[in-house]
CSV table of C-alpha atoms and ligand atoms in Angstrom, one decimal:
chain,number,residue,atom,x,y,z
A,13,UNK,CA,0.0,0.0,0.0
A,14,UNK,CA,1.5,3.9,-1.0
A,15,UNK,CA,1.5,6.0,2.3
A,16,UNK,CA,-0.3,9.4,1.8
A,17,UNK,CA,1.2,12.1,1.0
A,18,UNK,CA,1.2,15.0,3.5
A,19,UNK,CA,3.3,17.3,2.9
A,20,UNK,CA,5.0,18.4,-0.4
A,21,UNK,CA,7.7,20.9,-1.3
A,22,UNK,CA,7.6,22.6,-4.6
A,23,UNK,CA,10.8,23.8,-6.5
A,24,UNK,CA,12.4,25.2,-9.6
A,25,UNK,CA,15.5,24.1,-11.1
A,26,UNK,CA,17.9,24.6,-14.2
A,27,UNK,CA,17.8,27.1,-16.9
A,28,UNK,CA,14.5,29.7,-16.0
A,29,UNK,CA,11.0,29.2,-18.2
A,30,UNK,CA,8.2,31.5,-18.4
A,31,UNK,CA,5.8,29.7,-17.0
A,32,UNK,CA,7.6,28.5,-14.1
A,33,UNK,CA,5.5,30.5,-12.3
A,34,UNK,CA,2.2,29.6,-13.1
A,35,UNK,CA,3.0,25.8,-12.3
A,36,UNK,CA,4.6,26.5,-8.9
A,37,UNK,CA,1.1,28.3,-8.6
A,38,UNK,CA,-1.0,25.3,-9.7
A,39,UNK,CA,1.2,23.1,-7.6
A,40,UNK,CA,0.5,25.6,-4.3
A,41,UNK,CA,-3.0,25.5,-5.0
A,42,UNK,CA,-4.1,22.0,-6.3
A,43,UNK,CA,-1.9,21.1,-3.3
A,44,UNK,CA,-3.9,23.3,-0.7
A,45,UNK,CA,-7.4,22.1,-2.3
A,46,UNK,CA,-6.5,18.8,-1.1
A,47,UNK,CA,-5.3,19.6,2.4
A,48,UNK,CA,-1.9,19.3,2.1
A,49,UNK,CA,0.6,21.6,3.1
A,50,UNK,CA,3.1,23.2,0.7
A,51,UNK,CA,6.5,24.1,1.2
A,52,UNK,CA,8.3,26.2,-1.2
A,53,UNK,CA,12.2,25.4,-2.3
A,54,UNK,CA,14.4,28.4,-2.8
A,55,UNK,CA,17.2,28.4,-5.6
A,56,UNK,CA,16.6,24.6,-6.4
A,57,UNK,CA,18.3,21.9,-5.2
A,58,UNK,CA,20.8,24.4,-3.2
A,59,UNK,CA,17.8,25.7,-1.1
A,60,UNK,CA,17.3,22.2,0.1
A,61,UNK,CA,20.7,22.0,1.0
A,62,UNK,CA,20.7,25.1,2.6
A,63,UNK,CA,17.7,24.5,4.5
A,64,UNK,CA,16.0,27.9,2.2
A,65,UNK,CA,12.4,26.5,2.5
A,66,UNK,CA,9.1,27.9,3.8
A,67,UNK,CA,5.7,27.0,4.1
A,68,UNK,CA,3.5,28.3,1.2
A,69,UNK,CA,-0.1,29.4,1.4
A,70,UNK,CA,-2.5,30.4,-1.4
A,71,UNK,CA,-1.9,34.3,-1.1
A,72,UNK,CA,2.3,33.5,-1.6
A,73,UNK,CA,1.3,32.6,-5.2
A,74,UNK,CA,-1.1,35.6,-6.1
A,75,UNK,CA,-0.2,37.3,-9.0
A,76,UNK,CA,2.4,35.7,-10.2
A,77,UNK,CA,1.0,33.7,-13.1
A,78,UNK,CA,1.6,36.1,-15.8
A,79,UNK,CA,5.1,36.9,-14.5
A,80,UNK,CA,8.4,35.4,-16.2
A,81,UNK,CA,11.2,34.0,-14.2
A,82,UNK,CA,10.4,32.2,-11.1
A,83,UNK,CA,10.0,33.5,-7.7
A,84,UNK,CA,11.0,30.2,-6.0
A,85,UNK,CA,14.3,31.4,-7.9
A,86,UNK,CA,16.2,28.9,-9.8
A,87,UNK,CA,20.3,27.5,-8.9
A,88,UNK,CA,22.5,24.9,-10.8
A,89,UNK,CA,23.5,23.1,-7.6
A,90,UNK,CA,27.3,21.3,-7.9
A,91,UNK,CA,26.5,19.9,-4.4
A,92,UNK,CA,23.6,18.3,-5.5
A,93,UNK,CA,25.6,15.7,-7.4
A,94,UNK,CA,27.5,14.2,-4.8
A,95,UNK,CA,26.0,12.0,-1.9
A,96,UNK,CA,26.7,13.9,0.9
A,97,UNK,CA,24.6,17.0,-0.5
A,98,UNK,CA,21.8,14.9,-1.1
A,99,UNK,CA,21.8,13.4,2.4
A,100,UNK,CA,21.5,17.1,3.7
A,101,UNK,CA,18.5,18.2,1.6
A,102,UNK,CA,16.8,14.8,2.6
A,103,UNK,CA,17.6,15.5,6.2
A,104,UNK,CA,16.0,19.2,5.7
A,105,UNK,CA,13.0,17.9,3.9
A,106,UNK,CA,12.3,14.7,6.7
A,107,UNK,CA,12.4,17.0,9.7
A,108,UNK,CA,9.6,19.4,8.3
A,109,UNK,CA,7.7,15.9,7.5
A,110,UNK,CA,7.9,16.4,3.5
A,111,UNK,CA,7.4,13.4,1.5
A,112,UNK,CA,6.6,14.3,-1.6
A,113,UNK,CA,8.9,17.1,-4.1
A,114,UNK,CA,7.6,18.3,-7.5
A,115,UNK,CA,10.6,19.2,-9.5
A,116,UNK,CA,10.1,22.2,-12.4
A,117,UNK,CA,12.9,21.9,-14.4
A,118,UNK,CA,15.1,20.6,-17.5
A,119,UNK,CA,16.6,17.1,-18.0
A,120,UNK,CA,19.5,18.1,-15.7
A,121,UNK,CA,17.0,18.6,-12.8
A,122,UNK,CA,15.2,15.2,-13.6
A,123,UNK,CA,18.5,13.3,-13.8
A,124,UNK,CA,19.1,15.0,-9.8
A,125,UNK,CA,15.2,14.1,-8.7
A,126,UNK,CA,15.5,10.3,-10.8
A,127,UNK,CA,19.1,9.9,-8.4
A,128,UNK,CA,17.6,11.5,-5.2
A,129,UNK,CA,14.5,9.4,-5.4
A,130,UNK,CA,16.7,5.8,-5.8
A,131,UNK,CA,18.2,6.8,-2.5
A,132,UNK,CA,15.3,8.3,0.0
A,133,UNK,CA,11.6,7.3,0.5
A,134,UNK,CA,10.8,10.9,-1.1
A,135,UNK,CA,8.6,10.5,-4.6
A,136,UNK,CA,9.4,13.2,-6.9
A,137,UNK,CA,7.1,14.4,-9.6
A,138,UNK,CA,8.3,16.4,-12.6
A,139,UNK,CA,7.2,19.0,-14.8
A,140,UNK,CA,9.0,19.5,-17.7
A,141,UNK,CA,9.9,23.3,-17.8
A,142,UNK,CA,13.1,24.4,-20.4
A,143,UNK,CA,12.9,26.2,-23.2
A,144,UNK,CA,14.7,24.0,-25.1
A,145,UNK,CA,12.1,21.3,-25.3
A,146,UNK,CA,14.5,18.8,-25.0
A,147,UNK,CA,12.8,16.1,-23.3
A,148,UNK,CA,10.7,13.4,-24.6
A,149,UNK,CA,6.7,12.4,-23.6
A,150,UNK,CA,5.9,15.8,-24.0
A,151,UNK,CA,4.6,17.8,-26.5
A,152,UNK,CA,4.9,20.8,-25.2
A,153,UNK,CA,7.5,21.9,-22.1
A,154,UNK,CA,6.9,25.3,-20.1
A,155,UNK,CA,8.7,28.2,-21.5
A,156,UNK,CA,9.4,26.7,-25.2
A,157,UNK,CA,6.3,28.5,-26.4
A,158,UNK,CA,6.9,32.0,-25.4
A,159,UNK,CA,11.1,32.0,-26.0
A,160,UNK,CA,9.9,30.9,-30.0
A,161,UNK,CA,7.2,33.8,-30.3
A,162,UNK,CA,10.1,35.9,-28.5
A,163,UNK,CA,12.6,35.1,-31.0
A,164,UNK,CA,9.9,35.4,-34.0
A,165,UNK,CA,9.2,39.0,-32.6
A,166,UNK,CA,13.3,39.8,-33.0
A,167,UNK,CA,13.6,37.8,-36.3
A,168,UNK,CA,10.9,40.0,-37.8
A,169,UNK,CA,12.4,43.0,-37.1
A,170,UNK,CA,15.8,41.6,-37.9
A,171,UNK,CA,13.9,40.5,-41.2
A,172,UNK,CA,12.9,44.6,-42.1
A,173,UNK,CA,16.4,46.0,-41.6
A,174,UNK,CA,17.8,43.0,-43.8
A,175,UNK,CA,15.5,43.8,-46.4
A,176,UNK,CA,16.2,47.3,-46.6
A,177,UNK,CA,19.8,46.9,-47.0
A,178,UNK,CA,19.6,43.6,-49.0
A,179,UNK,CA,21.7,41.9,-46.7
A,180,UNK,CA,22.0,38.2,-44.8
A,181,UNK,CA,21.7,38.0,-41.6
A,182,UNK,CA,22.5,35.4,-39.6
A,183,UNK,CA,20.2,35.0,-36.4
A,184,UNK,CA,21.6,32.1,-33.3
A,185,UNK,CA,18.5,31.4,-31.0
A,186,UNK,CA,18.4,29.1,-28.6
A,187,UNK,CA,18.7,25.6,-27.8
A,188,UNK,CA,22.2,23.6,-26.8
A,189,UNK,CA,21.2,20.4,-27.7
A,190,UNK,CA,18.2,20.5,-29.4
A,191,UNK,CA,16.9,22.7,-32.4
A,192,UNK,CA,13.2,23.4,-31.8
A,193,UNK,CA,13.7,26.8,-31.0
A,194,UNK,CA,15.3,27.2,-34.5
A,195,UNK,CA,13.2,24.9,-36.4
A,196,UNK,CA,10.2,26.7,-34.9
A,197,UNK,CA,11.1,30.3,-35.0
A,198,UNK,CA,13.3,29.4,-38.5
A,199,UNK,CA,9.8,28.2,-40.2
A,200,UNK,CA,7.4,30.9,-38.7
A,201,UNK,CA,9.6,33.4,-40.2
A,202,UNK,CA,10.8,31.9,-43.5
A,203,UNK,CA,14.2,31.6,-43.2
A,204,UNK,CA,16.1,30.2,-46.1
A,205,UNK,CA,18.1,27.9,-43.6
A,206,UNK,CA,18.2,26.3,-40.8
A,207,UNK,CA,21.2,24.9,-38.7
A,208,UNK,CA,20.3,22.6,-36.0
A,209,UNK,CA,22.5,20.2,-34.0
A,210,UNK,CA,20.5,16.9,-34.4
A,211,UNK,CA,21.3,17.9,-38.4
A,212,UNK,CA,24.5,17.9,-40.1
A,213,UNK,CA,25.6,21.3,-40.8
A,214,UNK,CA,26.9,21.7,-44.9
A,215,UNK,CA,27.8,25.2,-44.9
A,216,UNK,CA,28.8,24.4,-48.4
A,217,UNK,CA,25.8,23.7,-49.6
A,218,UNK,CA,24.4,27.0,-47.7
A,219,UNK,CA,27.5,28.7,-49.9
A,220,UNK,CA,25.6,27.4,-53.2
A,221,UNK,CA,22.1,28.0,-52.3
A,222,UNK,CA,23.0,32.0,-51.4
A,223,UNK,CA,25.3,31.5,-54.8
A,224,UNK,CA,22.4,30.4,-56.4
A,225,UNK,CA,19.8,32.9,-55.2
A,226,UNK,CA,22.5,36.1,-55.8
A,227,UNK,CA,22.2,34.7,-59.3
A,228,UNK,CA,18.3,35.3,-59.2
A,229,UNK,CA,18.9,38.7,-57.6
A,230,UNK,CA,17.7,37.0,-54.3
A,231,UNK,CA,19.6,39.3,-51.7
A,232,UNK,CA,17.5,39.1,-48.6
A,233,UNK,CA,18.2,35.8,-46.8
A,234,UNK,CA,17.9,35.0,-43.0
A,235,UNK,CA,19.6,32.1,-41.9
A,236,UNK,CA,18.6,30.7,-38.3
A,237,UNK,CA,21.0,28.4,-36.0
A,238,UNK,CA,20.6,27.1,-33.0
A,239,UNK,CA,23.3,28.0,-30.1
A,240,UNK,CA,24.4,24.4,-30.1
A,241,UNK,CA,25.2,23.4,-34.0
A,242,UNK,CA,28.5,22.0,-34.9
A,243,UNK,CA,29.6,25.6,-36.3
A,244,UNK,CA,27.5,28.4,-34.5
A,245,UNK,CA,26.7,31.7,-36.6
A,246,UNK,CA,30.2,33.5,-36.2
A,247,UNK,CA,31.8,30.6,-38.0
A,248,UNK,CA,29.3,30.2,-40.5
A,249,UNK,CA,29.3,33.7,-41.2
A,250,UNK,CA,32.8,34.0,-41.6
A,251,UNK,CA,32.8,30.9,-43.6
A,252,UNK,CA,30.3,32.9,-46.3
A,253,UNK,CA,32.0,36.2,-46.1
A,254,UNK,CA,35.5,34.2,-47.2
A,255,UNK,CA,33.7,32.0,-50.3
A,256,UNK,CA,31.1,35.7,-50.8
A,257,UNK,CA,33.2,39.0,-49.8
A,258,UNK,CA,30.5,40.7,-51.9
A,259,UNK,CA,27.7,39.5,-49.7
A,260,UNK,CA,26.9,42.0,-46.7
A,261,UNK,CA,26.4,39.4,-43.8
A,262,UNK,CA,25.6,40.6,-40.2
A,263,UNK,CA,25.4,37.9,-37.2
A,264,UNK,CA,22.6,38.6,-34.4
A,265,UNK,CA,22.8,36.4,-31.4
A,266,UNK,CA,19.4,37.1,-29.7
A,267,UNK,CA,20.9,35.7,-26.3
A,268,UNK,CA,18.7,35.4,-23.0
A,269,UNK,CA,15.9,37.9,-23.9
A,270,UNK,CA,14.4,34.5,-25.0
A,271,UNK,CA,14.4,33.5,-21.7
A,272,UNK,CA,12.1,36.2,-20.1
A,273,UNK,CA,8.7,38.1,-20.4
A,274,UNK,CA,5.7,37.1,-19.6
A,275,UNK,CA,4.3,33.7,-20.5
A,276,UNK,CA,2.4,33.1,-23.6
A,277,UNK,CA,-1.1,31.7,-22.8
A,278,UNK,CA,-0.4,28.4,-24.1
A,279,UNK,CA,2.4,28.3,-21.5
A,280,UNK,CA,0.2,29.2,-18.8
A,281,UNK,CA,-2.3,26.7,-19.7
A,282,UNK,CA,0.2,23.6,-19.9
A,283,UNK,CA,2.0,24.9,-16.8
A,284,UNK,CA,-1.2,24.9,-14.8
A,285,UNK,CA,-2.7,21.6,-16.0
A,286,UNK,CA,1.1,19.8,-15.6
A,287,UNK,CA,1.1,21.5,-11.9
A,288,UNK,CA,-2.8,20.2,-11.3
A,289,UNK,CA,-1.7,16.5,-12.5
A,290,UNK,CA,1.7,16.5,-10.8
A,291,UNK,CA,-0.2,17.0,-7.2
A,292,UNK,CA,-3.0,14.7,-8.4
A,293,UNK,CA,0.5,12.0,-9.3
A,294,UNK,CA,1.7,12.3,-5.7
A,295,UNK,CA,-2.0,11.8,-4.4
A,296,UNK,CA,-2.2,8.7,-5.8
A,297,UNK,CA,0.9,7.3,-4.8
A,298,UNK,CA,2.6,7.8,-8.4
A,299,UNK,CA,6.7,8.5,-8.2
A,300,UNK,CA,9.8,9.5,-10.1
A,301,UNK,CA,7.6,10.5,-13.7
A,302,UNK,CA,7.6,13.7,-15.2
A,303,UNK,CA,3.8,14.8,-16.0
A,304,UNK,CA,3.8,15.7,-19.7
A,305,UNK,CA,1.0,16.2,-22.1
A,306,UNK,CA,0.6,14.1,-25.6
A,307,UNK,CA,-2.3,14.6,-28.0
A,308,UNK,CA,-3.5,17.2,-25.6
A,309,UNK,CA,-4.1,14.4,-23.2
A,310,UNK,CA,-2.0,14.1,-19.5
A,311,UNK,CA,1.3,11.4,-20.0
A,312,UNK,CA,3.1,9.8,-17.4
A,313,UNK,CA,6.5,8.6,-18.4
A,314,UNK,CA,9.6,8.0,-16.1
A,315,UNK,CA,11.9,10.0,-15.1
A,316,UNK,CA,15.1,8.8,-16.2
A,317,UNK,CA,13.0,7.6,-19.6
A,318,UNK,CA,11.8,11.5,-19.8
A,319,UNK,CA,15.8,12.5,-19.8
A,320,UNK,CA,17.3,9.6,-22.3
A,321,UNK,CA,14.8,9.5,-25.2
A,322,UNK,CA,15.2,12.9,-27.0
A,323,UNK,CA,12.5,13.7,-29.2
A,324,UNK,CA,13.6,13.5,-32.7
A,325,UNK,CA,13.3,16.1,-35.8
A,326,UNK,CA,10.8,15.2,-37.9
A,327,UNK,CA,13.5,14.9,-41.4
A,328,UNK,CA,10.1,16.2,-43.1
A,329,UNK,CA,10.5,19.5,-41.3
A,330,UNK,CA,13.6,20.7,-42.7
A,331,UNK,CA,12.5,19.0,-46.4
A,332,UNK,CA,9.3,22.2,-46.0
A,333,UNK,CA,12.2,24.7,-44.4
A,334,UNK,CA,14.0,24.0,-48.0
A,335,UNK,CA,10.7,24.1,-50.5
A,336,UNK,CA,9.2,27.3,-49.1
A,337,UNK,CA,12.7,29.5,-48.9
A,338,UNK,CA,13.2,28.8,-52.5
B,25,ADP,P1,18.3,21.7,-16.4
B,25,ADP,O1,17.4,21.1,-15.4
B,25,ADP,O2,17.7,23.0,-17.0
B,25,ADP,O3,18.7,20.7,-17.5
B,25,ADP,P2,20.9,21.5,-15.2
B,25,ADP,O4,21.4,20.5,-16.2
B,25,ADP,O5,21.9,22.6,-14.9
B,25,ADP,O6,19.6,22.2,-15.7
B,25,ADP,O7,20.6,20.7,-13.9
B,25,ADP,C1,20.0,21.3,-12.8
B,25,ADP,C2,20.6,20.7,-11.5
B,25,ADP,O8,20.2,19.4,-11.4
B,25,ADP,C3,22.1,20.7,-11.4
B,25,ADP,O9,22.7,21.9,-11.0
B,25,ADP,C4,22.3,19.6,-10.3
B,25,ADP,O10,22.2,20.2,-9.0
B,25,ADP,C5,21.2,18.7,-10.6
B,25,ADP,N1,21.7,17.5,-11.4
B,25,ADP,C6,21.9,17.4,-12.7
B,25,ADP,N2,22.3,16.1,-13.0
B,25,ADP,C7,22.5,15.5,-11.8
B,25,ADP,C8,22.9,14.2,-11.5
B,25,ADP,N3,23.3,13.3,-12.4
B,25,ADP,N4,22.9,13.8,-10.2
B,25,ADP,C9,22.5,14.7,-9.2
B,25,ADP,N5,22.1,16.0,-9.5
B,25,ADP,C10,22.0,16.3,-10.8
């Protein structure tokens, strides 16, 4: 038989999401509905280190759905990977009586909660929140929805001053190890190419498509990489300006502003629902899965499973990036 669930700390962890926020809110809430009490986790893992915890009420999560960043702040916590730190935040949360942890985070933060959980009779729950979308079981993760409508807003503009000069301009969103930010943001605002790092990068072949297109008087192109490809935008600029010194090629790196703002509503909505279930997962004795949502229905898929099986570019996708940039 599962033991019930009493009391349950909440925290976020990793790289910030917009939408952090509205989860821990849903988590607070959903958790209070059902009587429990909540305890909020500053800074991540270090905060149950460092004993940084507090009891949470419904007013401590009042307007804060529509507000980027997290106010449970977020930490990469060193300590955290060896044993000894974990024995201390399991020895902070047993003497307040917690024994059950929702994790908001990225794939770093459910390989911690996955490890944590294998030694200590604490379930954790996870809600997949990164930017990146890196994780699998998911189709959507908090944050990814508002950083790619961030970086559509720049590559617009970026797009108008291009145009006016008839120039290339290479844009780097993004996205270490995974290319849905570029993919996404590449598409929505027809760039010619896209650089990814689940793709090989041919720059090349890039070299004979602007070639190609100077050829048709084709001068505007926007080129979108991800932070993580094999080459990056510096070098494949410099590659172009070497094989092109005619071309006038400018590099933008759009850099953390695609981390903040507020939320988009789609990130709301999936950060609520994911916070509802993950409370409802430790209610009903569930442990170590991350809540994710497929086919707009709630999915429960392990932890460690959540981390190892990247989702995987569509090779269809990038076939459309190349037919509509022609
Ligand atoms: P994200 O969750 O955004 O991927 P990180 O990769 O930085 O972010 O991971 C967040 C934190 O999770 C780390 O600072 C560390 O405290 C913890 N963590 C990551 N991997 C492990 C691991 N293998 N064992 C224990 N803790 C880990």
């Amino acid at each position: 038989m599962t033991k019930k669930v009493t009391k349950i700390g909440v925290l976020t962890s990793g790289g910030d999401a917009p939408g952090m926020n509205a989860a821990v809110r849903a988590v607070v809430r959903t958790g209070i509905y059902h009587g429990l009490e909540v305890y909020g986790v500053m800074r991540g893992y270090s905060g149950m280190i460092d004993d940084d915890i507090f009891r949470m009420e419904s007013r401590s999560v009042a307007n804060i759905i529509q507000r980027g960043g997290t106010i449970l702040k977020t930490a990469r916590s060193k300590e955290f990977n060896d044993a000894e730190g974990r024995k201390k935040a399991y020895d902070n949360l047993k003497k307040r009586g917690i024994d059950g942890l929702v994790v908001v985070g990225g794939d770093g933060s459910f390989r911690g909660a996955q490890r944590f959980s294998n030694e200590y009779d604490i379930p954790c729950i996870g809600i997949p929140g990164t930017i990146d979308k890196d994780i699998a079981g998911s189709d959507f993760t908090i944050g990814f929805d508002t950083a790619v409508n961030t970086a559509i807003e720049a590559i617009d503009k970026i797009r108008d001053t291009a145009d006016a000069h008839d120039r290339l301009f290479i844009v780097e969103v993004m996205g270490r190890d995974a290319g849905y930010i570029a993919l996404h943001s590449g598409i929505a605002t027809g760039a010619e190419n896209i650089f990814i790092p689940e793709t090989k990068t041919d720059i090349e072949e890039l070299v004979s498509s602007l070639m190609e297109k100077e050829k048709r008087s084709k001068l505007v192109n926007l080129v979108v990489v991800a932070e993580g490809d094999e080459f990056g935008a510096n070098e494949i600029a410099k590659v172009v300006k070497e094989r092109m010194p005619t071309l006038d090629a400018r590099v933008c790196i759009l850099g953390h502003i695609q981390r903040g703002g507020s939320p988009s509503c789609i990130d709301r909505v999936i950060a609520s629902r994911m916070g509802y279930h993950a409370v409802e997962c430790l209610m009903v004795g569930r442990h170590n899965v991350m809540v994710g949502i497929l086919n707009n229905k709630m999915n429960y898929i392990p932890l460690d499973k959540a981390v190892k099986a990247k989702q995987r570019i569509n090779p269809e996708w990038m076939k459309i990036v190349k037919i509509l940039a022609s």
